[in-house]
GROMACS .gro file of C-alpha atoms in nm:
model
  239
    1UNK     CA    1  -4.300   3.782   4.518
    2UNK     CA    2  -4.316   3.495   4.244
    3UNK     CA    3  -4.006   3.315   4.419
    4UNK     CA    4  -4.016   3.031   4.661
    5UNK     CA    5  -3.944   3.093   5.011
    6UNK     CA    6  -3.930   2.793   5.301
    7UNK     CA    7  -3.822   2.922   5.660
    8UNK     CA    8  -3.497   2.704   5.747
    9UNK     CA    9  -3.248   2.729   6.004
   10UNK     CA   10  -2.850   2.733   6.054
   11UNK     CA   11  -2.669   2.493   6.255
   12UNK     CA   12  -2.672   2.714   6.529
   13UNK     CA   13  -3.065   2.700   6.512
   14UNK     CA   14  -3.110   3.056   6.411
   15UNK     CA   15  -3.368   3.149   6.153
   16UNK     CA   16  -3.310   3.109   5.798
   17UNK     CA   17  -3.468   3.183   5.455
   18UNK     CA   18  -3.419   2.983   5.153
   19UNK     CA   19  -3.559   3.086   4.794
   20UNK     CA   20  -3.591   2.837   4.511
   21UNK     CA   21  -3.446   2.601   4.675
   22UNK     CA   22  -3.105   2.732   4.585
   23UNK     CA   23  -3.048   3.068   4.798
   24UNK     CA   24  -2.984   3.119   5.166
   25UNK     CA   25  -3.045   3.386   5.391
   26UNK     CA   26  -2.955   3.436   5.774
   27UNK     CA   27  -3.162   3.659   5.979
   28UNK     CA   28  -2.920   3.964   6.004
   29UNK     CA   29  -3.115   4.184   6.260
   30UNK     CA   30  -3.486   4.242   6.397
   31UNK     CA   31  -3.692   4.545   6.447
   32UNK     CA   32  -4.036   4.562   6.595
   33UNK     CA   33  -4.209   4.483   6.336
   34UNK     CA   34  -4.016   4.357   6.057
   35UNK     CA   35  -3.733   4.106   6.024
   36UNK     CA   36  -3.465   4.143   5.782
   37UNK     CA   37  -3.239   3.888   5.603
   38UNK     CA   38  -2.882   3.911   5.426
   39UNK     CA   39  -2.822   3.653   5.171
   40UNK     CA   40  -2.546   3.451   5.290
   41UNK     CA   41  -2.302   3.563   5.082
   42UNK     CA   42  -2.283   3.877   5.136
   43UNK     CA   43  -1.940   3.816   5.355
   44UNK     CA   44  -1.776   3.639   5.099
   45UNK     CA   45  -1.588   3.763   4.809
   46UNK     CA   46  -1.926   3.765   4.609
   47UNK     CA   47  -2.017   4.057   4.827
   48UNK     CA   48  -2.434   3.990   4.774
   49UNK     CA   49  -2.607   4.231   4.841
   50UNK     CA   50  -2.944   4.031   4.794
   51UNK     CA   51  -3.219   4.077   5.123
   52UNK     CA   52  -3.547   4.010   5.241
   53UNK     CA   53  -3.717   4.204   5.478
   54UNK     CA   54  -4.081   3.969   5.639
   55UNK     CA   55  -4.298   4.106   5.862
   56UNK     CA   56  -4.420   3.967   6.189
   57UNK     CA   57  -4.635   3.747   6.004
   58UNK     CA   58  -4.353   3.639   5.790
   59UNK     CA   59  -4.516   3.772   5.480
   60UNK     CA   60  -4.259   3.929   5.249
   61UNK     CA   61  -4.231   4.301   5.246
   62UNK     CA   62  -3.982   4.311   4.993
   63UNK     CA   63  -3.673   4.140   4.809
   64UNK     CA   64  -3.426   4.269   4.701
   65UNK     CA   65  -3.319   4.062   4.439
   66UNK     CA   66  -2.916   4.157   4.361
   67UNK     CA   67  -2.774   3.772   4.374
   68UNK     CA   68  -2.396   3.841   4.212
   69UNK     CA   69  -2.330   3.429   4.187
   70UNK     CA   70  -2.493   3.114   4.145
   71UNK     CA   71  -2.769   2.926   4.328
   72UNK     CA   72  -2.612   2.627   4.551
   73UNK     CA   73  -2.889   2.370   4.505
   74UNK     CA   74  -2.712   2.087   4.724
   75UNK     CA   75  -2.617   2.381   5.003
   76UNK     CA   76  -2.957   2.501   5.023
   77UNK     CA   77  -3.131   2.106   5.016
   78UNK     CA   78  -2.910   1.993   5.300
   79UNK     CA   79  -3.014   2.306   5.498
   80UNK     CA   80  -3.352   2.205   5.378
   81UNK     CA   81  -3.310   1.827   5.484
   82UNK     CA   82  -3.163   1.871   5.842
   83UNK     CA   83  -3.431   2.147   5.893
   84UNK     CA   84  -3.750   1.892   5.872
   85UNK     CA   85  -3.537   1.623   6.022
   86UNK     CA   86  -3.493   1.854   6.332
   87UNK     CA   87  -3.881   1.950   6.323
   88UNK     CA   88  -3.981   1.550   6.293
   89UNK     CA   89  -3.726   1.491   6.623
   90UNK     CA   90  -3.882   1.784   6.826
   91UNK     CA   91  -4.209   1.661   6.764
   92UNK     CA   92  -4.153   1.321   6.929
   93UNK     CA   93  -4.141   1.309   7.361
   94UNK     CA   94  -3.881   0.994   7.308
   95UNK     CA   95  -3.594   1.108   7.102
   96UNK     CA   96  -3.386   0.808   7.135
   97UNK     CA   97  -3.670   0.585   7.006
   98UNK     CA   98  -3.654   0.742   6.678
   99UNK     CA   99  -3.452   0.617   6.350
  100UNK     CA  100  -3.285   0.943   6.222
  101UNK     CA  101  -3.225   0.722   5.847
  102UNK     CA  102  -3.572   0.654   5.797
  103UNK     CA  103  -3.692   0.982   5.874
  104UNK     CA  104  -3.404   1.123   5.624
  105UNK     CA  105  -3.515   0.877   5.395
  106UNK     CA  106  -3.895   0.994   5.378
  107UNK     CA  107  -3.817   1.346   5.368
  108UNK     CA  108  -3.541   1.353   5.086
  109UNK     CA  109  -3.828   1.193   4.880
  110UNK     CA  110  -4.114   1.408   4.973
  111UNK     CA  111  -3.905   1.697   4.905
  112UNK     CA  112  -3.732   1.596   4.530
  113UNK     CA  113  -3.426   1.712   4.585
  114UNK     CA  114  -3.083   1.541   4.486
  115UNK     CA  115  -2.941   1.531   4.868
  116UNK     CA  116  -2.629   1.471   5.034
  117UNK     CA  117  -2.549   1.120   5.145
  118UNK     CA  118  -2.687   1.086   5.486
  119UNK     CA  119  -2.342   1.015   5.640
  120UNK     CA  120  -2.236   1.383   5.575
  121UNK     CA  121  -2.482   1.532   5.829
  122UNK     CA  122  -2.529   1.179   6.060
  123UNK     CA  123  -2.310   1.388   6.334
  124UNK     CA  124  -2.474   1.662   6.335
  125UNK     CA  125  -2.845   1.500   6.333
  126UNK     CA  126  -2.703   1.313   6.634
  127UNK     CA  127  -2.586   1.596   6.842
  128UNK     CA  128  -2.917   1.776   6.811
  129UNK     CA  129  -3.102   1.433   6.959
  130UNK     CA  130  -2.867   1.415   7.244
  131UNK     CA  131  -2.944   1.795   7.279
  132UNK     CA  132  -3.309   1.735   7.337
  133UNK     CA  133  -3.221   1.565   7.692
  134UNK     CA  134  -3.327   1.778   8.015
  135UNK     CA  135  -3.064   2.031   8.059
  136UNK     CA  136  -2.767   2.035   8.291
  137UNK     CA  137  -2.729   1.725   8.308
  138UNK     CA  138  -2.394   1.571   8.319
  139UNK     CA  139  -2.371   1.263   8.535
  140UNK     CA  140  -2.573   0.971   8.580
  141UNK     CA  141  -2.699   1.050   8.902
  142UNK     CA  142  -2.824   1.409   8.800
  143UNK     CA  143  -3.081   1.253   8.595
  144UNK     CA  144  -3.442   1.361   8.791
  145UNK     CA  145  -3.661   1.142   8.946
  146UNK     CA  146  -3.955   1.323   8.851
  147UNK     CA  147  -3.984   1.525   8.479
  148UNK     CA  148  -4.214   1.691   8.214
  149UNK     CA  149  -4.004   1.436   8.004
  150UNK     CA  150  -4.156   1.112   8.116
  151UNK     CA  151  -4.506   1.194   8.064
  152UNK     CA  152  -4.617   1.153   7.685
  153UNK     CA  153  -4.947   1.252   7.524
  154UNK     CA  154  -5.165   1.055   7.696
  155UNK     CA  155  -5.046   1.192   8.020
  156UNK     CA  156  -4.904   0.887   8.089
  157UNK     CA  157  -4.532   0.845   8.315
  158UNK     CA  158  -4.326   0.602   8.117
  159UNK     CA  159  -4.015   0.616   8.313
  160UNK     CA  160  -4.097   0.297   8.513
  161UNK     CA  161  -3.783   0.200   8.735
  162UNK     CA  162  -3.454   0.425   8.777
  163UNK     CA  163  -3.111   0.381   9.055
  164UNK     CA  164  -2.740   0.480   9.039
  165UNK     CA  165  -2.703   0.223   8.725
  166UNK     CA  166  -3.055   0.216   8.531
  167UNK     CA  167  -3.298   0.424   8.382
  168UNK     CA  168  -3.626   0.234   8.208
  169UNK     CA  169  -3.867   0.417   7.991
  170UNK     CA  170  -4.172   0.214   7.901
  171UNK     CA  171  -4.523   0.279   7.883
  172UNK     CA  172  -4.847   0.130   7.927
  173UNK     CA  173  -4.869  -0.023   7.609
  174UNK     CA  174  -4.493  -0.117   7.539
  175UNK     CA  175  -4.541  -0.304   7.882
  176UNK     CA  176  -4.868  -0.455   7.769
  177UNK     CA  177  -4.698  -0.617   7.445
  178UNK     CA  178  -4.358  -0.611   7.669
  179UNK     CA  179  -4.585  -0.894   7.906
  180UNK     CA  180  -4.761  -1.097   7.656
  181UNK     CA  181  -4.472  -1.158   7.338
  182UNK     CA  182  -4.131  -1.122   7.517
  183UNK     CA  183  -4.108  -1.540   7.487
  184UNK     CA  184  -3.964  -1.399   7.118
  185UNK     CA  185  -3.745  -1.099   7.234
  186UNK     CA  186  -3.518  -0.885   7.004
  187UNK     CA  187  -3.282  -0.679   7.224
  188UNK     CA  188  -2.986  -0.441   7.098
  189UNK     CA  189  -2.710  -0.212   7.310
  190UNK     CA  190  -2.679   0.090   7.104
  191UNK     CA  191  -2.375   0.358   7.191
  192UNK     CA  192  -2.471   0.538   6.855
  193UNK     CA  193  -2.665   0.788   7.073
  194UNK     CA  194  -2.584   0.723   7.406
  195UNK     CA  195  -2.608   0.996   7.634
  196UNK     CA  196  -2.235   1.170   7.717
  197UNK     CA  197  -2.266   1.054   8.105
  198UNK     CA  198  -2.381   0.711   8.044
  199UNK     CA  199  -2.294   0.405   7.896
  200UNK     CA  200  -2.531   0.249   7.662
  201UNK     CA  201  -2.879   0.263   7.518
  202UNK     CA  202  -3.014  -0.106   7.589
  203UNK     CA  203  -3.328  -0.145   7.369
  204UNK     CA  204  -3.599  -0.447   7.352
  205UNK     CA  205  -3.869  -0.528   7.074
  206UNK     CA  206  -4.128  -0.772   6.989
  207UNK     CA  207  -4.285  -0.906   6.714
  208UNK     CA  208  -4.685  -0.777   6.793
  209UNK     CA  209  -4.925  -0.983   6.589
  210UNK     CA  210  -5.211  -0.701   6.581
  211UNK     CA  211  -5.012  -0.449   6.449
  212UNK     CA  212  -4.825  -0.699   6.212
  213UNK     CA  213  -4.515  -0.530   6.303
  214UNK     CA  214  -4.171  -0.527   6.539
  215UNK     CA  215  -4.238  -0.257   6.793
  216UNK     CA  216  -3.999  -0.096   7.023
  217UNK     CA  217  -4.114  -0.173   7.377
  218UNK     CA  218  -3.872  -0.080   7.640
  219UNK     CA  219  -3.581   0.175   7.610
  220UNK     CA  220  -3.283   0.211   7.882
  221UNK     CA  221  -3.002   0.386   7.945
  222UNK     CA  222  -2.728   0.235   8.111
  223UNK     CA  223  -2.444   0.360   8.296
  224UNK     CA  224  -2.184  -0.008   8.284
  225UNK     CA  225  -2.182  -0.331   8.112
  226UNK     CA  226  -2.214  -0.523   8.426
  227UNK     CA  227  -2.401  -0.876   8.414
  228UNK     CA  228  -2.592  -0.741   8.697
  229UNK     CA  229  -2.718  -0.436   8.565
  230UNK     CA  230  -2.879  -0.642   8.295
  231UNK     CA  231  -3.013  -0.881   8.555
  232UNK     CA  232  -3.213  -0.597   8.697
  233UNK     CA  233  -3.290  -0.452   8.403
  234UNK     CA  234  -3.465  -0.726   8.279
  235UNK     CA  235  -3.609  -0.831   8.613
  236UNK     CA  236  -3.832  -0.484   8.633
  237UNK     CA  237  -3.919  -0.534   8.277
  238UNK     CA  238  -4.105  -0.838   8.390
  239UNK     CA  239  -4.226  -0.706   8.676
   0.00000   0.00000   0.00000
């Protein structure tokens, strides 16, 4: 096969094929050994009867190459797009303390395609980051004490302080640069991705000299607006 293929995935995080960039294919069913793909037209009027069948390796066994319309270029480089954007957010243990733009931004160039504007898949790139939250979780007080989610790489807890109002995420090193710049603080209250069952994402930075950069070093979720909820939370920052 002489054709480009790239493993994607639907909205509904199924697997997905797309060829030269301009094709789609859904996984339609799987055997023991092989896996088999319709083209995703195959429902509509254009009745496709295009298909792929991989094997467990993912190596193409054969295509059936019967496309009976056009490639969809823009369709299959948004798939494309919100694909890697989804691989980049999976990848990090903080998914709040990511920018969703930039990371669109670098991958619509790496990848050359003419792409939609980011606003036209902002929702959806947004759902999937509030998705990667602990399950089950639907009130402020059901968030856990204890979690596989507040220990990154490093095996390190960064979920420092938490009550019925406050949660604070910050780790060794954000509190190191936290302790010695926060004279020159940069705060924001984001509701952009704030969690359904709370009320704000309160977030602090600093300028660090060493790194010649603004870095992110606390990140809270909040669960009122109350002047003393931020009087705490700023209190066990500078703990």
């Amino acid at each position: 096969m002489d054709d480009k293929l790239e493993i994607s995935e639907t909205n509904k995080e199924k697997n997905q094929i797309i060829v030269n960039r301009k094709y789609k294919f859904n996984l339609w069913y799987i055997t023991n050994n092989t896996k088999v793909f319709k083209c995703t037209e195959y429902k509509t009027v254009k009745k496709c009867k295009s298909y792929i069948i991989l094997n467990d390796n993912n190596k193409v066994i054969k295509y059936e190459n019967k496309h009976t319309h056009p490639g969809k270029e823009y369709d299959a480089s948004v798939s494309i797009v919100k694909h890697k954007m989804k691989n980049e957010i999976r990848k990090t243990s903080i998914p709040f303390d990511i920018n969703p733009k930039h990371i669109y931004n670098e991958i619509s160039e790496e990848i050359g395609l003419i792409c939609s504007e980011y606003s036209s898949i902002k929702s959806q790139i947004s759902r999937y980051i509030k998705k990667q939250l602990p399950p089950d979780i639907s009130k402020f007080n059901e968030i856990p004490d204890k979690s596989e989610y507040y220990i990154n790489e490093r095996d390190e807890n960064f979920m420092i302080f938490k009550n019925s109002n406050i949660i604070i995420f910050q780790s060794p090193f954000q509190t190191e640069l936290f302790i010695k710049y926060n004279e020159n603080m940069f705060v924001d209250g984001t509701f952009y991705i704030t969690p359904i069952f709370s009320y704000q994402v309160f977030i602090t930075r600093v300028y660090a000299p060493e790194i010649n950069s603004f870095y992110t070093t606390s990140l809270s979720i909040l669960n009122n607006k109350e002047q003393a909820t931020y009087e705490l939370l700023f209190e066990e920052l500078k703990k």
